[in-house]
mmCIF file of C-alpha atoms and ligand atoms in Angstrom:
data_model
loop_
_atom_site.group_PDB
_atom_site.id
_atom_site.type_symbol
_atom_site.label_atom_id
_atom_site.label_comp_id
_atom_site.label_asym_id
_atom_site.label_seq_id
_atom_site.Cartn_x
_atom_site.Cartn_y
_atom_site.Cartn_z
ATOM 1 C CA UNK A 1 178.448 187.192 72.851
ATOM 2 C CA UNK A 2 179.138 185.594 75.741
ATOM 3 C CA UNK A 3 176.143 185.092 78.201
ATOM 4 C CA UNK A 4 177.154 186.087 81.935
ATOM 5 C CA UNK A 5 176.029 185.454 85.710
ATOM 6 C CA UNK A 6 176.334 187.745 88.888
ATOM 7 C CA UNK A 7 177.492 185.344 90.910
ATOM 8 C CA UNK A 8 178.032 185.272 94.856
ATOM 9 C CA UNK A 9 179.202 182.823 97.674
ATOM 10 C CA UNK A 10 177.352 182.721 100.606
ATOM 11 C CA UNK A 11 176.929 180.106 103.698
ATOM 12 C CA UNK A 12 173.524 178.429 103.730
ATOM 13 C CA UNK A 13 172.320 179.037 107.439
ATOM 14 C CA UNK A 14 169.604 175.923 108.585
ATOM 15 C CA UNK A 15 165.985 175.823 107.506
ATOM 16 C CA UNK A 16 164.840 176.421 111.055
ATOM 17 C CA UNK A 17 167.432 179.716 111.814
ATOM 18 C CA UNK A 18 166.109 181.301 108.260
ATOM 19 C CA UNK A 19 162.090 180.897 109.136
ATOM 20 C CA UNK A 20 162.854 182.109 112.848
ATOM 21 C CA UNK A 21 165.351 185.026 111.301
ATOM 22 C CA UNK A 22 162.135 185.427 108.418
ATOM 23 C CA UNK A 23 159.308 185.471 111.621
ATOM 24 C CA UNK A 24 161.391 187.808 113.579
ATOM 25 C CA UNK A 25 161.606 190.415 110.367
ATOM 26 C CA UNK A 26 157.767 189.965 110.008
ATOM 27 C CA UNK A 27 157.525 190.897 113.920
ATOM 28 C CA UNK A 28 159.751 193.824 113.591
ATOM 29 C CA UNK A 29 158.960 195.425 110.959
ATOM 30 C CA UNK A 30 155.597 194.281 109.770
ATOM 31 C CA UNK A 31 154.325 194.963 106.399
ATOM 32 C CA UNK A 32 155.816 198.470 104.498
ATOM 33 C CA UNK A 33 155.893 200.407 101.908
ATOM 34 C CA UNK A 34 158.917 201.707 101.936
ATOM 35 C CA UNK A 35 160.739 198.088 102.278
ATOM 36 C CA UNK A 36 160.769 194.664 101.067
ATOM 37 C CA UNK A 37 161.620 191.614 103.726
ATOM 38 C CA UNK A 38 163.454 188.747 101.987
ATOM 39 C CA UNK A 39 161.850 185.389 101.569
ATOM 40 C CA UNK A 40 163.012 182.966 104.389
ATOM 41 C CA UNK A 41 164.056 180.673 101.366
ATOM 42 C CA UNK A 42 166.633 183.820 99.829
ATOM 43 C CA UNK A 43 168.122 184.390 103.734
ATOM 44 C CA UNK A 44 171.705 183.172 103.172
ATOM 45 C CA UNK A 45 175.128 184.884 104.925
ATOM 46 C CA UNK A 46 176.852 186.686 101.788
ATOM 47 C CA UNK A 47 180.839 185.233 101.952
ATOM 48 C CA UNK A 48 181.783 186.968 98.821
ATOM 49 C CA UNK A 49 180.219 189.035 96.322
ATOM 50 C CA UNK A 50 181.978 187.884 92.827
ATOM 51 C CA UNK A 51 179.873 190.008 90.307
ATOM 52 C CA UNK A 52 179.622 189.245 86.648
ATOM 53 C CA UNK A 53 181.317 186.474 85.119
ATOM 54 C CA UNK A 54 181.085 184.881 82.206
ATOM 55 C CA UNK A 55 178.956 181.728 82.710
ATOM 56 C CA UNK A 56 181.301 178.859 80.562
ATOM 57 C CA UNK A 57 183.390 180.854 84.171
ATOM 58 C CA UNK A 58 181.620 179.744 87.080
ATOM 59 C CA UNK A 59 182.340 175.910 86.972
ATOM 60 C CA UNK A 60 185.372 177.120 87.877
ATOM 61 C CA UNK A 61 184.327 179.633 90.206
ATOM 62 C CA UNK A 62 182.392 176.624 91.801
ATOM 63 C CA UNK A 63 185.394 174.712 92.489
ATOM 64 C CA UNK A 64 187.111 177.418 94.164
ATOM 65 C CA UNK A 65 183.949 178.118 96.166
ATOM 66 C CA UNK A 66 183.569 174.379 97.382
ATOM 67 C CA UNK A 67 187.205 173.457 97.655
ATOM 68 C CA UNK A 68 187.107 176.118 100.899
ATOM 69 C CA UNK A 69 184.888 174.405 102.808
ATOM 70 C CA UNK A 70 186.106 172.087 105.346
ATOM 71 C CA UNK A 71 185.224 171.603 109.245
ATOM 72 C CA UNK A 72 182.142 173.085 111.315
ATOM 73 C CA UNK A 73 181.142 176.455 111.508
ATOM 74 C CA UNK A 74 179.588 177.188 114.905
ATOM 75 C CA UNK A 75 177.307 180.645 114.310
ATOM 76 C CA UNK A 76 175.198 183.040 116.916
ATOM 77 C CA UNK A 77 172.408 185.172 115.812
ATOM 78 C CA UNK A 78 173.568 188.531 116.854
ATOM 79 C CA UNK A 79 171.801 191.932 116.865
ATOM 80 C CA UNK A 80 170.187 193.969 113.872
ATOM 81 C CA UNK A 81 171.979 196.781 112.360
ATOM 82 C CA UNK A 82 170.566 198.781 109.517
ATOM 83 C CA UNK A 83 173.057 199.491 106.682
ATOM 84 C CA UNK A 84 174.834 201.907 106.269
ATOM 85 C CA UNK A 85 173.592 203.222 109.839
ATOM 86 C CA UNK A 86 172.582 206.745 109.008
ATOM 87 C CA UNK A 87 171.066 205.985 105.319
ATOM 88 C CA UNK A 88 170.079 202.392 105.639
ATOM 89 C CA UNK A 89 169.677 200.492 102.687
ATOM 90 C CA UNK A 90 169.307 197.073 104.183
ATOM 91 C CA UNK A 91 168.110 195.828 107.411
ATOM 92 C CA UNK A 92 170.419 193.404 108.510
ATOM 93 C CA UNK A 93 171.026 190.630 111.402
ATOM 94 C CA UNK A 94 174.766 189.939 112.488
ATOM 95 C CA UNK A 95 176.358 186.933 112.413
ATOM 96 C CA UNK A 96 178.539 186.092 115.788
ATOM 97 C CA UNK A 97 181.324 184.238 114.975
ATOM 98 C CA UNK A 98 182.523 182.733 118.350
ATOM 99 C CA UNK A 99 185.220 180.191 117.206
ATOM 100 C CA UNK A 100 186.928 182.223 114.171
ATOM 101 C CA UNK A 101 185.580 179.487 111.806
ATOM 102 C CA UNK A 102 183.548 182.103 109.920
ATOM 103 C CA UNK A 103 186.608 183.861 109.060
ATOM 104 C CA UNK A 104 189.107 181.468 108.333
ATOM 105 C CA UNK A 105 186.586 180.380 105.896
ATOM 106 C CA UNK A 106 185.671 183.417 104.437
ATOM 107 C CA UNK A 107 189.648 183.976 104.100
ATOM 108 C CA UNK A 108 189.758 180.181 102.401
ATOM 109 C CA UNK A 109 187.176 181.337 99.810
ATOM 110 C CA UNK A 110 188.862 184.330 99.244
ATOM 111 C CA UNK A 111 191.854 182.871 98.596
ATOM 112 C CA UNK A 112 190.815 180.187 96.068
ATOM 113 C CA UNK A 113 189.070 182.858 94.107
ATOM 114 C CA UNK A 114 192.047 184.443 93.839
ATOM 115 C CA UNK A 115 194.499 181.543 93.176
ATOM 116 C CA UNK A 116 191.775 180.028 90.178
ATOM 117 C CA UNK A 117 189.973 182.548 88.988
ATOM 118 C CA UNK A 118 192.071 185.431 89.249
ATOM 119 C CA UNK A 119 189.380 187.430 91.653
ATOM 120 C CA UNK A 120 190.659 190.501 93.648
ATOM 121 C CA UNK A 121 189.942 189.973 96.937
ATOM 122 C CA UNK A 122 187.520 193.083 98.914
ATOM 123 C CA UNK A 123 189.223 195.474 100.852
ATOM 124 C CA UNK A 124 186.328 196.366 103.216
ATOM 125 C CA UNK A 125 186.445 193.891 106.789
ATOM 126 C CA UNK A 126 184.040 191.273 106.353
ATOM 127 C CA UNK A 127 181.186 191.785 108.859
ATOM 128 C CA UNK A 128 178.704 188.568 108.395
ATOM 129 C CA UNK A 129 175.505 189.407 108.499
ATOM 130 C CA UNK A 130 172.258 188.359 106.752
ATOM 131 C CA UNK A 131 170.351 190.678 104.976
ATOM 132 C CA UNK A 132 166.197 190.095 105.756
ATOM 133 C CA UNK A 133 165.030 193.365 104.497
ATOM 134 C CA UNK A 134 165.551 195.663 101.748
ATOM 135 C CA UNK A 135 164.831 199.481 101.273
ATOM 136 C CA UNK A 136 162.729 200.164 97.939
ATOM 137 C CA UNK A 137 164.129 202.084 95.464
ATOM 138 C CA UNK A 138 163.676 205.811 96.220
ATOM 139 C CA UNK A 139 162.722 205.378 99.829
ATOM 140 C CA UNK A 140 164.074 206.921 102.482
ATOM 141 C CA UNK A 141 163.821 204.974 106.009
ATOM 142 C CA UNK A 142 164.241 206.191 109.634
ATOM 143 C CA UNK A 143 166.425 203.766 110.991
ATOM 144 C CA UNK A 144 164.719 202.836 114.063
ATOM 145 C CA UNK A 145 165.819 200.359 117.155
ATOM 146 C CA UNK A 146 165.343 196.996 116.912
ATOM 147 C CA UNK A 147 164.419 194.548 119.782
ATOM 148 C CA UNK A 148 167.062 191.740 119.282
ATOM 149 C CA UNK A 149 166.176 188.097 117.775
ATOM 150 C CA UNK A 150 165.827 185.588 120.169
ATOM 151 C CA UNK A 151 169.427 184.527 120.697
ATOM 152 C CA UNK A 152 170.022 180.974 118.949
ATOM 153 C CA UNK A 153 173.438 178.953 118.351
ATOM 154 C CA UNK A 154 173.675 176.562 115.595
ATOM 155 C CA UNK A 155 176.359 175.443 113.038
ATOM 156 C CA UNK A 156 176.456 176.752 109.659
ATOM 157 C CA UNK A 157 175.367 174.236 107.104
ATOM 158 C CA UNK A 158 177.020 174.477 103.493
ATOM 159 C CA UNK A 159 178.388 176.818 100.877
ATOM 160 C CA UNK A 160 177.470 177.614 97.466
ATOM 161 C CA UNK A 161 177.817 179.233 94.715
ATOM 162 C CA UNK A 162 174.699 181.295 93.951
ATOM 163 C CA UNK A 163 173.557 182.831 90.648
ATOM 164 C CA UNK A 164 171.021 186.080 91.441
ATOM 165 C CA UNK A 165 169.028 187.141 89.081
ATOM 166 C CA UNK A 166 166.624 190.363 89.266
ATOM 167 C CA UNK A 167 162.936 190.108 89.136
ATOM 168 C CA UNK A 168 160.359 192.398 90.058
ATOM 169 C CA UNK A 169 159.270 190.796 93.562
ATOM 170 C CA UNK A 170 163.213 190.937 94.307
ATOM 171 C CA UNK A 171 165.797 188.598 93.578
ATOM 172 C CA UNK A 172 165.825 185.163 92.375
ATOM 173 C CA UNK A 173 168.978 182.801 93.714
ATOM 174 C CA UNK A 174 170.107 179.345 92.034
ATOM 175 C CA UNK A 175 172.253 177.669 93.394
ATOM 176 C CA UNK A 176 175.214 175.997 90.724
ATOM 177 C CA UNK A 177 177.665 174.742 93.217
ATOM 178 C CA UNK A 178 177.406 173.591 97.376
ATOM 179 C CA UNK A 179 179.632 171.596 99.578
ATOM 180 C CA UNK A 180 178.333 170.698 102.763
ATOM 181 C CA UNK A 181 179.747 171.740 105.962
ATOM 182 C CA UNK A 182 180.808 169.428 108.976
ATOM 183 C CA UNK A 183 177.918 169.249 111.283
ATOM 184 C CA UNK A 184 178.407 167.597 115.045
ATOM 185 C CA UNK A 185 177.505 164.001 115.187
HETATM 186 P P1 2AM B 201 174.083 191.224 101.445
HETATM 187 O O1 2AM B 201 172.626 190.928 101.090
HETATM 188 O O2 2AM B 201 174.550 190.100 102.677
HETATM 189 O O3 2AM B 201 174.578 192.631 102.062
HETATM 190 C C1 2AM B 201 173.731 188.783 96.360
HETATM 191 O O4 2AM B 201 173.444 189.813 95.772
HETATM 192 C C2 2AM B 201 174.640 189.584 97.115
HETATM 193 O O5 2AM B 201 175.565 189.659 97.211
HETATM 194 C C3 2AM B 201 173.236 190.465 98.394
HETATM 195 O O6 2AM B 201 172.891 189.514 99.293
HETATM 196 C C4 2AM B 201 174.514 191.361 98.535
HETATM 197 O O7 2AM B 201 174.819 191.042 99.877
HETATM 198 C C5 2AM B 201 176.260 190.941 98.006
HETATM 199 N N1 2AM B 201 176.009 192.171 97.406
HETATM 200 C C6 2AM B 201 175.118 192.457 96.797
HETATM 201 N N2 2AM B 201 175.789 193.745 95.344
HETATM 202 C C7 2AM B 201 176.811 193.193 95.962
HETATM 203 C C8 2AM B 201 177.645 194.867 95.897
HETATM 204 N N3 2AM B 201 177.511 195.559 95.278
HETATM 205 N N4 2AM B 201 179.312 194.233 96.527
HETATM 206 C C9 2AM B 201 179.168 193.597 97.666
HETATM 207 N N5 2AM B 201 178.417 192.666 97.716
HETATM 208 C C10 2AM B 201 176.789 192.580 97.259
#
């Protein structure tokens, strides 16, 4: 049988932004039995969830994802957001796209995946966010309002095709292909 891999494309954030988001989540929700915080090194902004594909397709998918990486993508940290708002399964922080470069990148990634890999684009609107905590299986939590993380502006670092492996302590992500994004000189 062909090996399958659970794949997704994501934007990588600067290390300092990831550690700031992890520190904010630690302060905002602390240690709880019903929520599992995502470690700083696993924080990412999902561009396209691809799902289970034959491992042999990963090379072509990686090319489609990385060929879409182009230009500078300035971003801003936004507000905390429980998703879904009434019955949360994740705590996220919205990412603002002041120039529209992120939305354009998302459109290019979806178009490349459709053209080269036959992937059907998601119909729901792209709402950029970073998931900072996940509700543990079977838990129900009350979506309390949280103070916003400190404002921050930064440039996206890269576009990456990840393989996700489920493990008892949370998903492990392996980068299969990566293309850097331009940064100001
Ligand atoms: P999110 O955490 O940014 O919301 C890897 O699993 C990533 O793909 C996750 O970080 C999640 O995005 C996204 N993802 C997982 N399962 C998904 C699904 N069924 N549909 C859409 N996105 C999914």
